[in-house]
């Protein structure tokens, strides 16, 4: 026995005629000696000696000379039959049996021919194991959770029930995972579903897989019911899907692809535009009843582009999906189309979506590890804040054109004919078109109607200005006021305004140390003027039109109060000693007022009284 084992190990299963001859001679000599010497307890007869020699030579022949032992060849069918029976008994144990046995070769069915019909030619087909492979192309899928949540309650309930039973699964808007089957026709399927939120794995069944939508690519009539087909498993939840068990109508299990990655189904990415509220935004930022916004023209900040600014931003982009995501935002301003890039921009808010459950401190380590394993596929909500300079007046239109998540699910956003939103392709891979007629941005329609989650515009109003008319500034100043009925007691000071009326103009009247502020409402630009009846320096302070506050030109217009002229007359006689008396009079006039003066006086004599100006 030692030599036989040593020969098997050292010679790699080769035979040895030398060892066969050696041990055959030794065995023959041993049994001959036992017969001839008559040793007690080993004494054998002549006939017994011959039998023992033949048996010993036969054993040596199997151990050293024959490549396959005759004992093994004789006992193998019996051993296989016994082992197959044991395997089938173990497999009949519920749940545990199939997992212990697997797809052992000992389970291959045997057959027997009828003894009365053994003549003739018989063809035996030995079929391989049936195979089932979920998601053979390795695609990723996404589910439009918002569309499902907005569906009528009866449709949600029926969809959930029927998807578990495998019926009514031909709707194009259903997301399905392909299952490639190569083998006998399956009659049932079980798959494992793992939730990204809880990390729990559930075994789900489809009782009648034959009712699923299927595409048969090949049929083999010679092999019975053997087919190659693709079955489409409907899904309604985000999570990881794995094939668990597929059986045919005989209860035989299919082989499944080993080490195949699970089919990942995430929530389709979504994005929407919204105006910021609850923050102290300046420049008369307002949101109208139609959802569009307006703002006053800003002063030149040196940066006319769109940027992310959480402190002064007026618009937010709310994004939900499997991160990182990439968006395409378009701005139309002044007839120019510009794509806004958000590369490297950090969101102002990032958090798990509201429907995602959080981990608890009381959770065991296994469950926490399961949640952390799948957490990267969970939907996250991020908020980006956009800020624009708005130094040029006009209409600015913003459009969310598309969004793409980390699994390359691209959603083309737009105002669909069904009332807005975006649609989801049933296979979940590639581009998902949600626009109307494929139009990404129609500037003619962008400024019409109410705002949508994907498109809104903001009207930037030009700031008004006010100033004195140049004819007034280039004229004679200051202007004179007089109580004389023949003089002006009030002036109409013309203004030059721009913007959208009506305007409210404020001005100060400074007269010495005193200053009075007054205002006037102007309905139209042609009526822009200030009625001045008080003396002082008129200075424009502020202007507001229907939308914004504006700038004023710093120039003063002065009005002075002109008193009535007054004269004080004094007369001094002129005397001459030669004439012996008065020869005339010197009249002195003391005038009060603004020169030049026009003085009217009258001369009287007995013959010709007259008056004339001086």
mmCIF file of N, CA, C and O in Angstrom, residues 271 273 306 315-317 319 326-331 337-342 384 386 397-402 441 454:
data_model
loop_
_atom_site.group_PDB
_atom_site.id
_atom_site.type_symbol
_atom_site.label_atom_id
_atom_site.label_comp_id
_atom_site.label_asym_id
_atom_site.label_seq_id
_atom_site.Cartn_x
_atom_site.Cartn_y
_atom_site.Cartn_z
ATOM 1 N N UNK A 271 -34.496 69.926 -10.919
ATOM 2 C CA UNK A 271 -33.998 71.262 -10.588
ATOM 3 C C UNK A 271 -35.112 72.260 -10.856
ATOM 4 O O UNK A 271 -35.971 72.049 -11.721
ATOM 5 N N UNK A 273 -36.013 76.765 -10.541
ATOM 6 C CA UNK A 273 -35.627 78.129 -10.206
ATOM 7 C C UNK A 273 -36.637 78.708 -9.232
ATOM 8 O O UNK A 273 -37.835 78.453 -9.350
ATOM 9 N N UNK A 306 -22.897 86.684 -14.097
ATOM 10 C CA UNK A 306 -23.637 85.988 -13.060
ATOM 11 C C UNK A 306 -22.650 85.259 -12.162
ATOM 12 O O UNK A 306 -21.689 84.667 -12.619
ATOM 13 N N UNK A 315 -31.744 84.973 -6.816
ATOM 14 C CA UNK A 315 -32.327 83.775 -7.408
ATOM 15 C C UNK A 315 -31.633 82.533 -6.871
ATOM 16 O O UNK A 315 -30.434 82.532 -6.660
ATOM 17 N N UNK A 316 -32.420 81.472 -6.677
ATOM 18 C CA UNK A 316 -31.885 80.207 -6.191
ATOM 19 C C UNK A 316 -32.192 79.098 -7.195
ATOM 20 O O UNK A 316 -33.238 79.102 -7.848
ATOM 21 N N UNK A 317 -31.263 78.175 -7.289
ATOM 22 C CA UNK A 317 -31.455 76.959 -8.073
ATOM 23 C C UNK A 317 -31.481 75.800 -7.081
ATOM 24 O O UNK A 317 -30.471 75.525 -6.425
ATOM 25 N N UNK A 319 -31.646 71.946 -6.452
ATOM 26 C CA UNK A 319 -31.291 70.737 -7.194
ATOM 27 C C UNK A 319 -31.453 69.541 -6.273
ATOM 28 O O UNK A 319 -31.037 69.580 -5.108
ATOM 29 N N UNK A 326 -24.669 68.254 -12.734
ATOM 30 C CA UNK A 326 -24.210 69.293 -13.656
ATOM 31 C C UNK A 326 -25.439 69.899 -14.310
ATOM 32 O O UNK A 326 -26.299 69.167 -14.812
ATOM 33 N N UNK A 327 -25.531 71.230 -14.297
ATOM 34 C CA UNK A 327 -26.693 71.921 -14.839
ATOM 35 C C UNK A 327 -26.290 72.816 -15.994
ATOM 36 O O UNK A 327 -25.154 73.276 -16.073
ATOM 37 N N UNK A 328 -27.253 73.059 -16.861
ATOM 38 C CA UNK A 328 -27.087 74.033 -17.933
ATOM 39 C C UNK A 328 -28.144 75.116 -17.735
ATOM 40 O O UNK A 328 -29.343 74.857 -17.875
ATOM 41 N N UNK A 329 -27.675 76.313 -17.384
ATOM 42 C CA UNK A 329 -28.560 77.461 -17.162
ATOM 43 C C UNK A 329 -28.220 78.506 -18.220
ATOM 44 O O UNK A 329 -27.059 78.836 -18.434
ATOM 45 N N UNK A 330 -29.242 79.018 -18.871
ATOM 46 C CA UNK A 330 -29.065 79.971 -19.955
ATOM 47 C C UNK A 330 -29.672 81.303 -19.532
ATOM 48 O O UNK A 330 -30.752 81.347 -18.928
ATOM 49 N N UNK A 331 -28.978 82.384 -19.869
ATOM 50 C CA UNK A 331 -29.481 83.730 -19.617
ATOM 51 C C UNK A 331 -29.607 84.453 -20.946
ATOM 52 O O UNK A 331 -28.685 84.447 -21.766
ATOM 53 N N UNK A 337 -27.478 85.424 -25.903
ATOM 54 C CA UNK A 337 -27.686 84.176 -25.175
ATOM 55 C C UNK A 337 -26.370 83.753 -24.535
ATOM 56 O O UNK A 337 -25.354 83.636 -25.203
ATOM 57 N N UNK A 338 -26.416 83.511 -23.241
ATOM 58 C CA UNK A 338 -25.207 83.188 -22.487
ATOM 59 C C UNK A 338 -25.477 81.981 -21.608
ATOM 60 O O UNK A 338 -26.508 81.906 -20.922
ATOM 61 N N UNK A 339 -24.569 81.019 -21.633
ATOM 62 C CA UNK A 339 -24.656 79.841 -20.776
ATOM 63 C C UNK A 339 -23.929 80.145 -19.471
ATOM 64 O O UNK A 339 -22.755 80.519 -19.481
ATOM 65 N N UNK A 340 -24.639 79.992 -18.389
ATOM 66 C CA UNK A 340 -24.080 80.286 -17.074
ATOM 67 C C UNK A 340 -23.375 79.042 -16.567
ATOM 68 O O UNK A 340 -23.977 77.969 -16.447
ATOM 69 N N UNK A 341 -22.102 79.162 -16.292
ATOM 70 C CA UNK A 341 -21.333 78.044 -15.775
ATOM 71 C C UNK A 341 -21.278 78.053 -14.262
ATOM 72 O O UNK A 341 -21.055 79.084 -13.633
ATOM 73 N N UNK A 342 -21.500 76.878 -13.669
ATOM 74 C CA UNK A 342 -21.448 76.740 -12.209
ATOM 75 C C UNK A 342 -20.309 75.835 -11.781
ATOM 76 O O UNK A 342 -20.345 75.254 -10.707
ATOM 77 N N UNK A 384 -28.245 76.473 -4.815
ATOM 78 C CA UNK A 384 -27.249 77.404 -5.329
ATOM 79 C C UNK A 384 -27.893 78.787 -5.442
ATOM 80 O O UNK A 384 -29.036 78.922 -5.889
ATOM 81 N N UNK A 386 -27.695 82.528 -7.097
ATOM 82 C CA UNK A 386 -27.141 83.272 -8.223
ATOM 83 C C UNK A 386 -27.329 84.759 -7.995
ATOM 84 O O UNK A 386 -28.365 85.204 -7.490
ATOM 85 N N UNK A 397 -33.920 86.981 -19.007
ATOM 86 C CA UNK A 397 -34.657 85.717 -18.971
ATOM 87 C C UNK A 397 -33.682 84.609 -18.577
ATOM 88 O O UNK A 397 -32.588 84.498 -19.138
ATOM 89 N N UNK A 398 -34.113 83.787 -17.612
ATOM 90 C CA UNK A 398 -33.299 82.673 -17.134
ATOM 91 C C UNK A 398 -34.035 81.372 -17.428
ATOM 92 O O UNK A 398 -35.243 81.264 -17.200
ATOM 93 N N UNK A 399 -33.287 80.397 -17.932
ATOM 94 C CA UNK A 399 -33.882 79.127 -18.345
ATOM 95 C C UNK A 399 -32.987 77.976 -17.888
ATOM 96 O O UNK A 399 -31.791 77.967 -18.149
ATOM 97 N N UNK A 400 -33.598 77.027 -17.165
ATOM 98 C CA UNK A 400 -32.926 75.776 -16.828
ATOM 99 C C UNK A 400 -33.143 74.824 -17.997
ATOM 100 O O UNK A 400 -34.267 74.376 -18.243
ATOM 101 N N UNK A 401 -32.083 74.519 -18.731
ATOM 102 C CA UNK A 401 -32.242 73.683 -19.914
ATOM 103 C C UNK A 401 -32.092 72.201 -19.607
ATOM 104 O O UNK A 401 -32.866 71.390 -20.104
ATOM 105 N N UNK A 402 -31.124 71.833 -18.798
ATOM 106 C CA UNK A 402 -30.909 70.404 -18.546
ATOM 107 C C UNK A 402 -30.163 70.234 -17.238
ATOM 108 O O UNK A 402 -29.541 71.160 -16.721
ATOM 109 N N UNK A 441 -35.022 76.827 -25.912
ATOM 110 C CA UNK A 441 -35.152 78.202 -25.453
ATOM 111 C C UNK A 441 -35.787 79.035 -26.550
ATOM 112 O O UNK A 441 -35.174 79.298 -27.575
ATOM 113 N N UNK A 454 -38.816 76.215 -14.457
ATOM 114 C CA UNK A 454 -37.623 76.121 -15.298
ATOM 115 C C UNK A 454 -37.317 77.414 -16.048
ATOM 116 O O UNK A 454 -36.257 77.514 -16.656
#
